[in-house]
Coordinates of C-alpha atoms in Angstrom, one line a residue:
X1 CA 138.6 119.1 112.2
X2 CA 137.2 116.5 109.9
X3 CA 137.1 113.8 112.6
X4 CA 134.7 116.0 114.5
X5 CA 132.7 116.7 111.9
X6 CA 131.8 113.5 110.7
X7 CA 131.3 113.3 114.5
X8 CA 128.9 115.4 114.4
X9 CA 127.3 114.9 110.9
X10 CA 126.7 111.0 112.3
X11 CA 125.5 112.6 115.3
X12 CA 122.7 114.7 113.5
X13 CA 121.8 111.8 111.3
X14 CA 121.3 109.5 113.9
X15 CA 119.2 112.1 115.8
X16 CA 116.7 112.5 112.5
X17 CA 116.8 108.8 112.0
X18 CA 115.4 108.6 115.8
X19 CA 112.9 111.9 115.1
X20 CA 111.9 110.1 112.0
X21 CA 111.1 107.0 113.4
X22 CA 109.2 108.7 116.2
X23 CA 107.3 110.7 114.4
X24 CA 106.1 107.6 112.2
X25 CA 104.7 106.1 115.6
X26 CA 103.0 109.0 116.3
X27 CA 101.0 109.5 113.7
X28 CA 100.7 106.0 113.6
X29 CA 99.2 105.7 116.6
X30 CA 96.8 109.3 116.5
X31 CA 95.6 107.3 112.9
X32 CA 94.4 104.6 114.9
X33 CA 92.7 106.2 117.4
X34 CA 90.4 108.4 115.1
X35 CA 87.6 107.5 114.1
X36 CA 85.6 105.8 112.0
X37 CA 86.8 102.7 113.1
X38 CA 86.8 99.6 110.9
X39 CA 86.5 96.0 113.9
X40 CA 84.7 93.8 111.0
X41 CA 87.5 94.8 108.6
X42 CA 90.2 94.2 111.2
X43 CA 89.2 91.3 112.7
X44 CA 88.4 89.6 108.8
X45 CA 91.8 90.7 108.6
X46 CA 93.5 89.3 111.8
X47 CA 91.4 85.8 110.9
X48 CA 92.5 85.7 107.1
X49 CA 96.2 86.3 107.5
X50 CA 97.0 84.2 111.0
X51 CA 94.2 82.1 111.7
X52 CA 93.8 80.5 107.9
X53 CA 97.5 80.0 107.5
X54 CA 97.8 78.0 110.4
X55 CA 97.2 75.1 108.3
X56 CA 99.8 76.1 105.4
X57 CA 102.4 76.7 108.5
X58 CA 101.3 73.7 109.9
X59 CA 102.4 71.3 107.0
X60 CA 105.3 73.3 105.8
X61 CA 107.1 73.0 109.7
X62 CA 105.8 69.4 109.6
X63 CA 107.7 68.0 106.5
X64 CA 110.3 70.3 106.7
X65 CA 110.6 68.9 110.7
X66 CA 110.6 64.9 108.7
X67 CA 113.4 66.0 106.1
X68 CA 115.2 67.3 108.9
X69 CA 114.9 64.7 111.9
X70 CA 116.0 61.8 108.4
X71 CA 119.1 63.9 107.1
X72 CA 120.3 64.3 110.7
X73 CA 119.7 60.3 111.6
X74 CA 121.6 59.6 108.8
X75 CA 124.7 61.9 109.9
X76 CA 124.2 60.9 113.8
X77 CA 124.4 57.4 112.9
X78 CA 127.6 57.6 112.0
X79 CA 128.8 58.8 115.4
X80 CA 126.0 56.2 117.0
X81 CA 124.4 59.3 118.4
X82 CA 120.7 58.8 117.3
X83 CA 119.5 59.7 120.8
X84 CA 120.1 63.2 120.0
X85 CA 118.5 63.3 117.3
X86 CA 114.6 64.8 118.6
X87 CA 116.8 67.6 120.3
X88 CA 118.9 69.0 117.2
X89 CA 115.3 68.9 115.2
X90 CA 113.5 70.3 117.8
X91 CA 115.9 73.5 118.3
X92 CA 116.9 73.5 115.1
X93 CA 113.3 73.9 114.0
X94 CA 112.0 76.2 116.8
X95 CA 114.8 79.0 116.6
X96 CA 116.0 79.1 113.4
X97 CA 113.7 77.3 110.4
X98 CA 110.2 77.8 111.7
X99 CA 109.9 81.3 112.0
X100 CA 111.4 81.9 108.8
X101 CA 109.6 79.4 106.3
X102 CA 106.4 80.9 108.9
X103 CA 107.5 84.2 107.5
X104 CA 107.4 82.8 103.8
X105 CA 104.2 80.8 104.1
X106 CA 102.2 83.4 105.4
X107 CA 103.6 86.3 103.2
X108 CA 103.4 84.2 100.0
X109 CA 99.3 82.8 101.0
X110 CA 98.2 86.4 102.3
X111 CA 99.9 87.6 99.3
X112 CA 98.4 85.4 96.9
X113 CA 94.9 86.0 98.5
X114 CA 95.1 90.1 98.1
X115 CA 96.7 89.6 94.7
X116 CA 93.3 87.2 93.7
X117 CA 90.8 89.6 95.8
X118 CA 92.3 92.5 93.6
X119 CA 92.2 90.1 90.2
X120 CA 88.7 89.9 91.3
X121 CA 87.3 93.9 91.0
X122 CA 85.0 94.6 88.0
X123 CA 86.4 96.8 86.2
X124 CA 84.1 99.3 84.3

């Protein structure tokens, strides 16, 4: 009898989870479609997190990309493989280290600016 009951205790939890998580997009979605509705604020929004840390992204991929393509020289050249070189950086650096120092950059600059905008407020 316990088997089935864990069974079914997994069962129920996984079917809340799912309720839970469908209920959060609901109301997500009903939020955003009530007015008053805030385009200036959104848009300032969309242009100061991903627009403005283009240039942070940029540089970090870049240099990151140049320690990368000279460590891996170094190691191919011992197996005289320094034609492959462009190819390990350039999958290496599109599917697994730009999206995450991306991630960091943009988190840590959008962070920094809210944390400074907030610094900012008179307080009274």
């Amino acid at each position: 009898m316990g088997f089935f009951q864990s069974l079914g205790r997994s069962g129920l939890r996984l079917c809340h989870m799912i309720g839970s998580i469908a209920l959060f997009i609901v109301l997500s979605l009903r939020w955003c479609l009530i007015p008053p509705f805030y385009g200036r604020q959104i848009v300032r929004q969309l242009i100061d997190v991903g627009y403005y840390s283009l240039p942070v992204v940029g540089l970090t991929t870049l240099f990151s990309g140049m320690v990368l393509a000279l460590q891996s020289y170094t190691g191919f050249a011992r197996f005289s493989a320094e034609d492959t070189v462009a190819t390990v950086v350039v999958l290496s650096v599109t599917r697994e280290l730009g999206p995450v120092l991306a991630g960091l950059m943009v988190a840590g600059r959008v962070g920094a600016s809210i944390a400074a905008e907030i610094g900012n407020y008179a307080r009274y």
